[in-house]
CSV table of C-alpha atoms and ligand atoms in Angstrom, one decimal:
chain,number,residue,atom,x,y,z
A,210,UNK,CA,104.7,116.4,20.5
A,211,UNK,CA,102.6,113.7,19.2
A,212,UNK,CA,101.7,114.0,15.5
A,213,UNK,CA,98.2,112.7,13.8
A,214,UNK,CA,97.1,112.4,10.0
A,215,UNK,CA,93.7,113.0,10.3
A,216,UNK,CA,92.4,111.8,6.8
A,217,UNK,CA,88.6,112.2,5.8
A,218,UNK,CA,87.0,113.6,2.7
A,219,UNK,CA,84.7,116.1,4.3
A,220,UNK,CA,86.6,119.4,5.3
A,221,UNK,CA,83.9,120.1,8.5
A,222,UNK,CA,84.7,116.1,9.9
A,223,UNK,CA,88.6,116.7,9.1
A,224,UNK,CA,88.2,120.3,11.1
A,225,UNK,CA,86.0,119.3,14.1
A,226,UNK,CA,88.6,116.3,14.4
A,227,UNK,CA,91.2,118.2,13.8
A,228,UNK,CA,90.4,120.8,16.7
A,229,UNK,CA,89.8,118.2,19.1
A,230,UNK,CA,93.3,116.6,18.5
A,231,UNK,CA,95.0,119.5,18.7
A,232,UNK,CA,93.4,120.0,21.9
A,233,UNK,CA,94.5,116.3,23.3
A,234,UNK,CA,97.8,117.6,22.3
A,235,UNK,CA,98.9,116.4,19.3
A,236,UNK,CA,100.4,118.4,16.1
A,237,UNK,CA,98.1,117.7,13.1
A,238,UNK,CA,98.1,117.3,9.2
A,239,UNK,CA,95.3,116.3,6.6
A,240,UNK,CA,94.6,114.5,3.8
A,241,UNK,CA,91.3,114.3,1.6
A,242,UNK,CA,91.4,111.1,0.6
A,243,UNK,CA,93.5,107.4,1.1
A,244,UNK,CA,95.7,108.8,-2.1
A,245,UNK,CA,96.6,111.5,-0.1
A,246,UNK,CA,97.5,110.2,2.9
A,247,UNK,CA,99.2,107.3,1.2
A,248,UNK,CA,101.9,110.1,-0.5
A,249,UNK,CA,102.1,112.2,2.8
A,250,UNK,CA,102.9,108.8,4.9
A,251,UNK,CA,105.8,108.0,2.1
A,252,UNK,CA,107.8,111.1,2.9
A,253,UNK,CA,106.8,111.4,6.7
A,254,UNK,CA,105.5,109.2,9.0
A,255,UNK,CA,102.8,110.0,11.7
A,256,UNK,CA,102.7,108.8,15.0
A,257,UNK,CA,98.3,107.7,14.5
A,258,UNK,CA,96.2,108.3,11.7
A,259,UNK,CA,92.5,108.9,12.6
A,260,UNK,CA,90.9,107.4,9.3
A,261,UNK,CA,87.6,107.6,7.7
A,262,UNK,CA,86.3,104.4,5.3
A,263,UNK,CA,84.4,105.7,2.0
A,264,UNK,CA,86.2,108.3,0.4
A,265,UNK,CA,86.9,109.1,-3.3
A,266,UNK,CA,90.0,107.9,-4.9
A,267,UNK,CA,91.5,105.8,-2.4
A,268,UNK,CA,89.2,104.5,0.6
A,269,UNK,CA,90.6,103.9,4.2
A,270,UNK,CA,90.4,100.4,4.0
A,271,UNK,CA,92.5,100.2,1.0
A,272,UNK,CA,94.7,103.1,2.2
A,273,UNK,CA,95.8,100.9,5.2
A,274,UNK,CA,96.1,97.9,3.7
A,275,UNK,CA,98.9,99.8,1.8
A,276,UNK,CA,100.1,101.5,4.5
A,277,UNK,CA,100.9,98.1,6.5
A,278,UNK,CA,103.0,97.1,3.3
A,279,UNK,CA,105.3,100.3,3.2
A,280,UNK,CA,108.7,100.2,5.4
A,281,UNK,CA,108.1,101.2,8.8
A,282,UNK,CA,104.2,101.5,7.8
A,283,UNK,CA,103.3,99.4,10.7
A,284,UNK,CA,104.8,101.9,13.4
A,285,UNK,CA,101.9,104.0,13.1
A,286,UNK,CA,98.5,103.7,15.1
A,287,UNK,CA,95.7,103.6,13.1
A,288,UNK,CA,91.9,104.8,14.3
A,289,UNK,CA,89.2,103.9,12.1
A,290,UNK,CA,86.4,106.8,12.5
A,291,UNK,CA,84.0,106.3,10.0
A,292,UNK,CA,79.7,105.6,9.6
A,293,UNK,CA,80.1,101.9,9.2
A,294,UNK,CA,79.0,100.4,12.0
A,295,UNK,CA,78.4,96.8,11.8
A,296,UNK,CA,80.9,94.4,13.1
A,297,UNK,CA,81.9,92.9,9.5
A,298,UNK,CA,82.9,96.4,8.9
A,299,UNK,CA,84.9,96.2,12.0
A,300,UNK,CA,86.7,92.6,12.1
A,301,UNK,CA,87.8,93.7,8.8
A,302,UNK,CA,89.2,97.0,10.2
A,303,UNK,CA,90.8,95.0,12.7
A,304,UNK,CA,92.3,92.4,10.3
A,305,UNK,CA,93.8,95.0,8.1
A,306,UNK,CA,96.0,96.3,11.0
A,307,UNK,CA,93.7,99.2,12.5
A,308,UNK,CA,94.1,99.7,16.3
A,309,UNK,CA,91.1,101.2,17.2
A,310,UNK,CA,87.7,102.4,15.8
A,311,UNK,CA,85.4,105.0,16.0
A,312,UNK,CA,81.3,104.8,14.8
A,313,UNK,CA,80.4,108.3,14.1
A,314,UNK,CA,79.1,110.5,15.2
A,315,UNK,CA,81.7,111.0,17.7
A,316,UNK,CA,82.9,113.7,20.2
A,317,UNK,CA,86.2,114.8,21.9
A,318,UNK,CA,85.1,111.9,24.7
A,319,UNK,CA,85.3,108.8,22.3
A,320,UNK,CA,88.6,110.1,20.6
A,321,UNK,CA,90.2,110.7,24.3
A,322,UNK,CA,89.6,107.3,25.7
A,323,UNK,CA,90.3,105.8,22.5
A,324,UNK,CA,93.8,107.6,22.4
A,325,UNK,CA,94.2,106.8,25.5
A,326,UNK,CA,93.9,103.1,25.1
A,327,UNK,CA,95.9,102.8,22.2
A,328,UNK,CA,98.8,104.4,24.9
A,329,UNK,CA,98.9,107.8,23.0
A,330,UNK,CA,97.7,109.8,25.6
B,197,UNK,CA,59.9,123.4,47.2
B,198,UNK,CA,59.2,124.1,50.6
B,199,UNK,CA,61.6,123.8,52.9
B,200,UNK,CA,59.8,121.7,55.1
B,201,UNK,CA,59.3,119.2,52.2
B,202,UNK,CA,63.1,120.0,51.2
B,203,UNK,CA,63.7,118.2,54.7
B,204,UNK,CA,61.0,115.4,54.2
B,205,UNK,CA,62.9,114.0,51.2
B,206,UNK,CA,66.0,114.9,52.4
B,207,UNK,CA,65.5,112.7,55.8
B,208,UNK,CA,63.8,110.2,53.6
B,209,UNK,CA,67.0,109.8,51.1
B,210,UNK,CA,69.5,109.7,53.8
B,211,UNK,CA,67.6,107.5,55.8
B,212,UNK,CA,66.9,104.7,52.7
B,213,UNK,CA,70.2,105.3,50.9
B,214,UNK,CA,72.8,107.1,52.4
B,215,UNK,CA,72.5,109.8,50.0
B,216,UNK,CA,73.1,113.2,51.4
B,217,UNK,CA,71.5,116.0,49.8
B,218,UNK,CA,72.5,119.6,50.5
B,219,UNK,CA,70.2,123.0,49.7
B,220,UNK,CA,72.0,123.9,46.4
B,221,UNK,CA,70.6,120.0,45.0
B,222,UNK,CA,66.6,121.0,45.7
B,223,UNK,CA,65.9,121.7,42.3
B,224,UNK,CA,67.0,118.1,41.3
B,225,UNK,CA,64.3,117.4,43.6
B,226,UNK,CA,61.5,119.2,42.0
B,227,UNK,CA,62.9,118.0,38.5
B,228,UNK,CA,63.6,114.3,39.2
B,229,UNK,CA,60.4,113.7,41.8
B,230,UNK,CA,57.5,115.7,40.1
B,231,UNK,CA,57.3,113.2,37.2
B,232,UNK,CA,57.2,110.4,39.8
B,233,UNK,CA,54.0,112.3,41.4
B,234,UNK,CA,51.7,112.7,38.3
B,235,UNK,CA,52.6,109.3,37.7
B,236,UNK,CA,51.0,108.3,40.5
B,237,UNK,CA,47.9,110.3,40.2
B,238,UNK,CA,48.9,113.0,42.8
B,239,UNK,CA,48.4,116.7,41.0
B,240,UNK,CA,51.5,118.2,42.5
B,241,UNK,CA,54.9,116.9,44.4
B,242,UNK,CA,53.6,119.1,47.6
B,243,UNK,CA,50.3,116.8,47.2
B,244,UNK,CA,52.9,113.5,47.2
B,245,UNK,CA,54.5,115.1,50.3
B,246,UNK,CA,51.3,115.0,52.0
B,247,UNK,CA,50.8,111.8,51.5
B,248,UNK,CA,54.1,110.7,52.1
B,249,UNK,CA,54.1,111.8,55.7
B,250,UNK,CA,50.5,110.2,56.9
B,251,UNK,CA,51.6,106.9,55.4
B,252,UNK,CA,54.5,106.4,53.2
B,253,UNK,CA,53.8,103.7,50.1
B,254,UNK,CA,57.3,101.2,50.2
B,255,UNK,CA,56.7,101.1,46.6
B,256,UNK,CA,56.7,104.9,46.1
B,257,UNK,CA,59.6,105.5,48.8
B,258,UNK,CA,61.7,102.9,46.6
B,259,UNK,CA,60.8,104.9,43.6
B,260,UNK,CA,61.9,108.4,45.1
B,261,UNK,CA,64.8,106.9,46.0
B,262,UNK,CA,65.9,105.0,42.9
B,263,UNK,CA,64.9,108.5,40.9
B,264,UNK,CA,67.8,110.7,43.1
B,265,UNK,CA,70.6,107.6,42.4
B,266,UNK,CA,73.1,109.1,40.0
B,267,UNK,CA,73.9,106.1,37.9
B,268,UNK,CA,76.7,107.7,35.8
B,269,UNK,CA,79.5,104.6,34.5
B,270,UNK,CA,81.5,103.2,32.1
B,271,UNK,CA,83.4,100.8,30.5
B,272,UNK,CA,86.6,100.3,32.2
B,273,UNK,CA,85.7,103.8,34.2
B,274,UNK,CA,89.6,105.3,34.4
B,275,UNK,CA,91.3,102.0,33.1
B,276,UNK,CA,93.8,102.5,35.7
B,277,UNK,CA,91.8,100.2,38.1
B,278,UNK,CA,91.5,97.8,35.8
B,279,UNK,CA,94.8,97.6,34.8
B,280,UNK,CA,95.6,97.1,38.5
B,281,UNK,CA,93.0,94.5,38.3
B,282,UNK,CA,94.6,92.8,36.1
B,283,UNK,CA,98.6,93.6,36.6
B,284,UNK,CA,98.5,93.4,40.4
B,285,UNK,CA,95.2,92.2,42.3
B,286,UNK,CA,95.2,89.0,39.5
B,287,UNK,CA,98.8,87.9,39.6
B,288,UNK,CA,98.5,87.8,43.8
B,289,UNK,CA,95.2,85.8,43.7
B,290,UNK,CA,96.8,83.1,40.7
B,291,UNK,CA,99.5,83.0,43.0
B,292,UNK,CA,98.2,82.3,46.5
B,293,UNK,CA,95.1,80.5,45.1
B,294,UNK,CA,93.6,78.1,47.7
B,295,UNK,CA,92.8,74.2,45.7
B,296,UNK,CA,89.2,74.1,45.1
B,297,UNK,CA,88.3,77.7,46.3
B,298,UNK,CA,85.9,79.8,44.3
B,299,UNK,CA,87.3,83.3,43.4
B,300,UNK,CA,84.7,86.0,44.9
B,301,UNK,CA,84.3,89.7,43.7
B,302,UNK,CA,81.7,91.8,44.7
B,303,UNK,CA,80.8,95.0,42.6
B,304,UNK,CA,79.2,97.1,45.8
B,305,UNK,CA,77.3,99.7,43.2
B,306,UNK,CA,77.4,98.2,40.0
B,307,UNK,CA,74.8,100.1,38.3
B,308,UNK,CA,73.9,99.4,34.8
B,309,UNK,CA,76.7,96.6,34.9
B,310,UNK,CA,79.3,98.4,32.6
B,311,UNK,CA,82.0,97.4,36.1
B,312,UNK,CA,81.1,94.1,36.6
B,313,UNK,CA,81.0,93.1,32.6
B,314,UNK,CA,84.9,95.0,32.5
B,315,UNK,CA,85.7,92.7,35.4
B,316,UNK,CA,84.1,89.5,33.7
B,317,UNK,CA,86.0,90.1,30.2
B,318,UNK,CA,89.0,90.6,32.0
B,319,UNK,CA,88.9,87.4,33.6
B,320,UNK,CA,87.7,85.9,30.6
B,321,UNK,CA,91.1,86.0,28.8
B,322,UNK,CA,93.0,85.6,31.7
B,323,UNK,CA,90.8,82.3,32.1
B,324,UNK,CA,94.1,80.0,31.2
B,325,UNK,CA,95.9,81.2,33.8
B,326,UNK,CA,93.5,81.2,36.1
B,327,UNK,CA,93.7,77.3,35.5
B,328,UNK,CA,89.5,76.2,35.9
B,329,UNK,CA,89.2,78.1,39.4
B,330,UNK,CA,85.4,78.7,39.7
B,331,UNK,CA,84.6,82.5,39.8
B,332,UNK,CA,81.6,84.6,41.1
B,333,UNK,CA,81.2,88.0,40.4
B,334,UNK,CA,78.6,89.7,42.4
B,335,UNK,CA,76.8,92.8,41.7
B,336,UNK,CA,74.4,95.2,43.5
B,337,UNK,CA,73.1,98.1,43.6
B,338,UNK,CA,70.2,99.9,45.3
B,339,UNK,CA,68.0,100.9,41.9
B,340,UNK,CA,66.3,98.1,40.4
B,341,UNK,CA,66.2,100.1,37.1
B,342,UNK,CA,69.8,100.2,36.5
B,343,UNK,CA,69.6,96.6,37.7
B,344,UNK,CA,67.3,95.4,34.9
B,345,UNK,CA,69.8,97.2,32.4
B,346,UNK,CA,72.6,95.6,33.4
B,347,UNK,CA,70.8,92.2,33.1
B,348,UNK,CA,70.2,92.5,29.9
B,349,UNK,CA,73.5,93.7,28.6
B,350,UNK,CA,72.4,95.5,26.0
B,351,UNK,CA,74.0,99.5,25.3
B,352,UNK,CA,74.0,102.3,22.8
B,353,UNK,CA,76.4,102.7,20.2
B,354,UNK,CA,77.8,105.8,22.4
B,355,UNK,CA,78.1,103.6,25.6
B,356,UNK,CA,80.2,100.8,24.1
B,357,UNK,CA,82.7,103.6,22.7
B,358,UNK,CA,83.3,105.2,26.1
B,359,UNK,CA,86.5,102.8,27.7
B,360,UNK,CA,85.7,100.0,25.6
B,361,UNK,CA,88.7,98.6,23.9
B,362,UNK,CA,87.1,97.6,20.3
B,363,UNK,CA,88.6,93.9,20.0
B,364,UNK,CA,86.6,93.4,23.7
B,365,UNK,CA,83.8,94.9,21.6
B,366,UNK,CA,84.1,92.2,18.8
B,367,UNK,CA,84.8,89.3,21.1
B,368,UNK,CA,82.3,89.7,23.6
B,369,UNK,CA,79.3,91.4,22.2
B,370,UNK,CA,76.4,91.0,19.4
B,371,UNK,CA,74.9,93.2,17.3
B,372,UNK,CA,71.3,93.7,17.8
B,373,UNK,CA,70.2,96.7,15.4
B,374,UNK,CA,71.7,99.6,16.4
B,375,UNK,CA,72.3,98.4,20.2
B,376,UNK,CA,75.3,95.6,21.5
B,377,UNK,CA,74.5,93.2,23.5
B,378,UNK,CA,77.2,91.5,25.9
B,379,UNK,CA,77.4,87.3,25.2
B,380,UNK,CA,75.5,85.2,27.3
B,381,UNK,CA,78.7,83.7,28.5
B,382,UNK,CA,79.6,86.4,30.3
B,383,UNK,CA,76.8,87.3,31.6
B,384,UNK,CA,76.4,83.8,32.7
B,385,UNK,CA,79.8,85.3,35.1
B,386,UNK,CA,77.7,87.9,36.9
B,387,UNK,CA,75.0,87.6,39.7
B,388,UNK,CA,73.1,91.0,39.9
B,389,UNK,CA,71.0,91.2,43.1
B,390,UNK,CA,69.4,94.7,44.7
B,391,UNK,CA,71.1,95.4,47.8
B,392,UNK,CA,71.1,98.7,49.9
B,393,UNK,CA,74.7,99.3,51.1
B,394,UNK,CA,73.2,100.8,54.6
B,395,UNK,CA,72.2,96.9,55.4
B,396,UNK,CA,74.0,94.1,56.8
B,397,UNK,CA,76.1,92.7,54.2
B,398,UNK,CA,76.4,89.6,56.6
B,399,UNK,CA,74.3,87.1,53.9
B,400,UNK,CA,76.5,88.4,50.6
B,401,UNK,CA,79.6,86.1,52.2
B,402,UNK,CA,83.5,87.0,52.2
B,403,UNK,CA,85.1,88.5,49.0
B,404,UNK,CA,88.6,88.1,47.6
B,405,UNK,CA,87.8,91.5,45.8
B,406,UNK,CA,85.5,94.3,46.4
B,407,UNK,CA,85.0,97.4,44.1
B,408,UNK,CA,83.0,100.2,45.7
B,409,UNK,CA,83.8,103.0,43.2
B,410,UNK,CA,82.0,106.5,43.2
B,411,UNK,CA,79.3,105.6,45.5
B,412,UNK,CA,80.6,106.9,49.1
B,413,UNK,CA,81.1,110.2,47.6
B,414,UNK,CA,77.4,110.5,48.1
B,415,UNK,CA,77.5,109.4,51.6
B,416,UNK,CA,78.6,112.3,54.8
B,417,UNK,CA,81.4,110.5,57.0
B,418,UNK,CA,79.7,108.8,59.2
B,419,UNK,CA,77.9,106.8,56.3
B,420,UNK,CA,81.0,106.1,54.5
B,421,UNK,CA,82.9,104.8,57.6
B,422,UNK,CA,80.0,102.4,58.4
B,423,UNK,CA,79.6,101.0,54.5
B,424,UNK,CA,83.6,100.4,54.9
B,425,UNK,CA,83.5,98.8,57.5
B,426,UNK,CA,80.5,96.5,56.6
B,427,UNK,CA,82.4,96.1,53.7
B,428,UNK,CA,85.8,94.9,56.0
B,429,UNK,CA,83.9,92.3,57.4
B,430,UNK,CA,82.8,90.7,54.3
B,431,UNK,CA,86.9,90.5,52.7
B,432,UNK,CA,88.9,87.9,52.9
B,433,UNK,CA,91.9,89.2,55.7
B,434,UNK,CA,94.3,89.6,51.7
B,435,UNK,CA,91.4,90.8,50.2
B,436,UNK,CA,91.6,93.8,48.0
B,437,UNK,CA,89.4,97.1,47.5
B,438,UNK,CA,89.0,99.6,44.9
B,439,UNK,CA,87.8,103.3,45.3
B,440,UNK,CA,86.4,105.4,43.1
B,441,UNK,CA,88.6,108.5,41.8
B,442,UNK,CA,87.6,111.0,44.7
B,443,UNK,CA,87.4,108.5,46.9
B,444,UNK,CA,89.6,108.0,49.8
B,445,UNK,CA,89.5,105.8,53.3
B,446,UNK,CA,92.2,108.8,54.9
B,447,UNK,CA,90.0,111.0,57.8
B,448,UNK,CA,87.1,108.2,57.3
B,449,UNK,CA,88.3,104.3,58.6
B,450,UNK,CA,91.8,103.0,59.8
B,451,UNK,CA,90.2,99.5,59.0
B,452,UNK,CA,91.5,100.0,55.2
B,453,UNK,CA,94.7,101.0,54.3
B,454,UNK,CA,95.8,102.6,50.6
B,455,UNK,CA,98.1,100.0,48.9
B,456,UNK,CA,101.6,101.9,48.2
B,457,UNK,CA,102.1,103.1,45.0
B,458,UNK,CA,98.8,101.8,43.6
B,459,UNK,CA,96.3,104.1,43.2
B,460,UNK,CA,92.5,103.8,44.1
B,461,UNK,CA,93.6,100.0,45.6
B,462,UNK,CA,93.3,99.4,49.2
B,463,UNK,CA,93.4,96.3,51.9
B,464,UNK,CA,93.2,95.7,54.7
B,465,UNK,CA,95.3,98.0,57.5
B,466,UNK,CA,98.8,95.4,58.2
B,467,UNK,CA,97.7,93.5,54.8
B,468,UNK,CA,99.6,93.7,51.4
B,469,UNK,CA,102.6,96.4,53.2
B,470,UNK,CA,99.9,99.0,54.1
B,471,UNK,CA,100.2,100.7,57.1
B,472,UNK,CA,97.8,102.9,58.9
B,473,UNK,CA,98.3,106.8,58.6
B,474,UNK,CA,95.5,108.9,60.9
B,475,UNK,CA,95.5,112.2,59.7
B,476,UNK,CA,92.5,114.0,60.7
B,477,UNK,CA,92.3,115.4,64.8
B,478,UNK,CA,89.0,113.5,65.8
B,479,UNK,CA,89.0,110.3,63.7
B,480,UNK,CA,90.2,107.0,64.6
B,481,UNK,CA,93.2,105.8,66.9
B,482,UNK,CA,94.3,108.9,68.9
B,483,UNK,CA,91.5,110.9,69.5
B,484,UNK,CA,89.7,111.1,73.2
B,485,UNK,CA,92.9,110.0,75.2
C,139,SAM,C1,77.8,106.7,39.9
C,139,SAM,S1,77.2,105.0,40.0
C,139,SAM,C2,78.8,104.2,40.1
C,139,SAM,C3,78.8,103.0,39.2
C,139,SAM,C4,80.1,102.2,39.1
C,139,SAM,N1,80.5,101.7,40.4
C,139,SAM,C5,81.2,103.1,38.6
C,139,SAM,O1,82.1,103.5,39.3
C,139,SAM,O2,81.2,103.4,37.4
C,139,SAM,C6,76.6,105.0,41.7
C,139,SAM,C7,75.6,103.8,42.0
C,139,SAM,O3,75.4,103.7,43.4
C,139,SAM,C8,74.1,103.3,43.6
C,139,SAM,N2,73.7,103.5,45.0
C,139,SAM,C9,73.5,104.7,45.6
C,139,SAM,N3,73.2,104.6,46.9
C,139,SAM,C10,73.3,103.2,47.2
C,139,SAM,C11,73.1,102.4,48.3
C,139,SAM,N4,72.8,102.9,49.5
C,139,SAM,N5,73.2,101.1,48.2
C,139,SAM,C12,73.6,100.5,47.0
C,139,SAM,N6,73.8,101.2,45.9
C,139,SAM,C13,73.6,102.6,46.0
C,139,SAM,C14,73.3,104.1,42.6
C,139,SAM,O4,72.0,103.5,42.3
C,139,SAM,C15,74.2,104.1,41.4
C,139,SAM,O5,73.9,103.2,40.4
């Protein structure tokens, strides 16, 4: 089974995401902010990370660009899914290492093909 | 609605379109067709009827029958197709490419263009290897509404999430306030024309490629084995075809032939190490000895 850090500082967005993951098949953690996910990716990897932008302490942008850095940081695949919706935003996302990205609002469709393109599914 | 009118729009879509409407889809009728009659001033769909049957408008017929298209698509629809696209049907046309010939694909229902703009971006990158070879993408469909989408390019946030890959989003498109618009360079790859797939295809020329995905599903046999075969006639003898999901030539045409181990890709019967298989009693080589 496929595992997937889903990171985002609201707890209904980290749910709803959470349910529809778990129903493409994957196992799932969380984490409330980039902080967070940075600590839980030092002791265990994930196989994706579905990633919001703004949160407190660390944001997603930052949290990746740290992630890249980290030994074996770059094996996992990264979807942005976050309000920022401009393509600065994006090319930015892209540049710091993310694989895919999401402009919420979003539904169990979006997350499936994008999955599915990154070769997760 | 009345069953007699039931059967006047029923002969009237199958007749212009192909489409094949059964009992159960009656309320689309009344839903899709009623706004169509107060918009042109009749007070009720029975009162369009009426009219309809002394001395049917062209304008109005188009309109009915534009209004019962389902124009449902997407962005690399499945992927798989286009991954054969680009993993099989490319590598055999870079191949056996004739000097000086221009590469034709026809999208035979392209509605809102979301097919032929995957195609285009695909061929876009591959544009090196394809070493300057002219290219002419084609694309038709019966609804001038989806058509006049599709020329413009422009989609929701929602649309260009659904099969887009996101670094095709940043390549190829603009932002235009909360809408993306596809580049004028690839749109520049695409000639959109309205074209009913019940005509001769004789004037659209000979393809290398032709996609004709999730369109003969709306079509009864007879229909679908007439449009494939139009369809034969216009490829190139190593052309290649691509069906929709549900889509299948087996029961309908011997013409075509599925492609082994590739699926939704066919050619022609004899072409590419098809061969035939007639399986349905009635169809095809075999029956009426
Ligand atoms: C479901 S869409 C398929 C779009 C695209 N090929 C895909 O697979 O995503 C079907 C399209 O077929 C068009 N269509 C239906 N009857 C047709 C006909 N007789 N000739 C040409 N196009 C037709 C409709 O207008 C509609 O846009």
């Amino acid at each position: 089974m496929k595992s997937c850090l889903v990171v985002d500082d609201s707890r209904v967005v980290r749910k709803v995401a959470r349910r529809i993951m778990e129903d493409l098949g994957f196992s799932c953690d969380e984490a409330e902010d980039g902080q967070v996910a940075y600590e839980k990716c030092q002791v265990s990897m994930p196989d994706s990370i579905l990633l919001d932008w703004n949160m407190p302490v660390m944001s997603g942008i930052e949290f990746l660009e740290k992630l890249r850095m980290l030994d074996n940081g770059d094996s996992p695949r990264v979807v942005f899914c976050t309000t920022e919706n401009d393509i600065q935003h994006i090319q930015r996302a892209l540049e710091a290492g993310a694989n895919e990205y999401i402009m919420k609002p979003f539904d169990s469709d979006i997350i499936e093909t994008k999955f599915r393109q990154i070769g997760l599914l | 609605m009345k069953i007699a009118d039931f059967d006047l729009y029923k002969d009237l879509l199958y007749e212009r379109s192909g489409l094949d409407i059964t009992p159960d889809k009656s309320y689309l009728l009344d839903s899709r067709l009623t706004p169509i009659a107060k918009k042109w001033g009749y007070h009720s769909l029975e009162a369009m009827s009426v009219s309809l049957r002394a001395l049917p408008d062209p304008e109005l017929v188009k309109e009915i029958v534009d209004a019962m298209t389902t124009n449902e698509t997407s962005f690399y629809r499945d992927i798989r197709p286009f991954e054969n696209f680009e993993n099989v049907v490319l590598p055999y046309i870079i191949e056996n490419a004739q000097r000086g010939k221009t590469l034709r694909i026809w999208c035979a229902a392209c509605s809102t263009g979301q097919e032929p703009y995957s195609l285009a971006m695909i061929l876009k990158e591959k544009q090196a290897e394809l070493g300057g070879r002219r290219i002419e993408i084609v694309a038709t469909d019966i609804s001038d509404r989806v058509l006049n989408t599709a020329r413009q390019g422009i989609y929701s946030q929602f649309e260009v999430q659904r099969g887009l890959p996101v670094t095709k989003l940043v390549r190829f498109f603009k932002q235009v306030e909360d809408k993306w618009q596809i580049n004028d360079e690839i749109k520049a790859m695409v000639n959109y024309r309205n074209f009913n797939l019940l005509e001769s295809m004789a004037s659209l020329g000979k393809f290398d490629v032709v996609l004709c995905r999730n369109v003969l599903i709306y079509f009864d046999t007879k229909t679908k084995a007439k449009v494939l075969e139009g369809i034969s006639n216009q490829m190139e003898q190593d052309g290649f075809l691509f069906l929709g999901g549900a889509e299948t030539v087996l029961g309908v045409t011997d013409t075509f032939s599925s492609i082994k181990d590739v699926r939704g890709l066919y050619a022609k019967t004899g072409q590419h190490g098809t061969v035939a298989k007639t399986t349905m009693v009635g169809t095809g080589a075999g029956a009426g000895f």
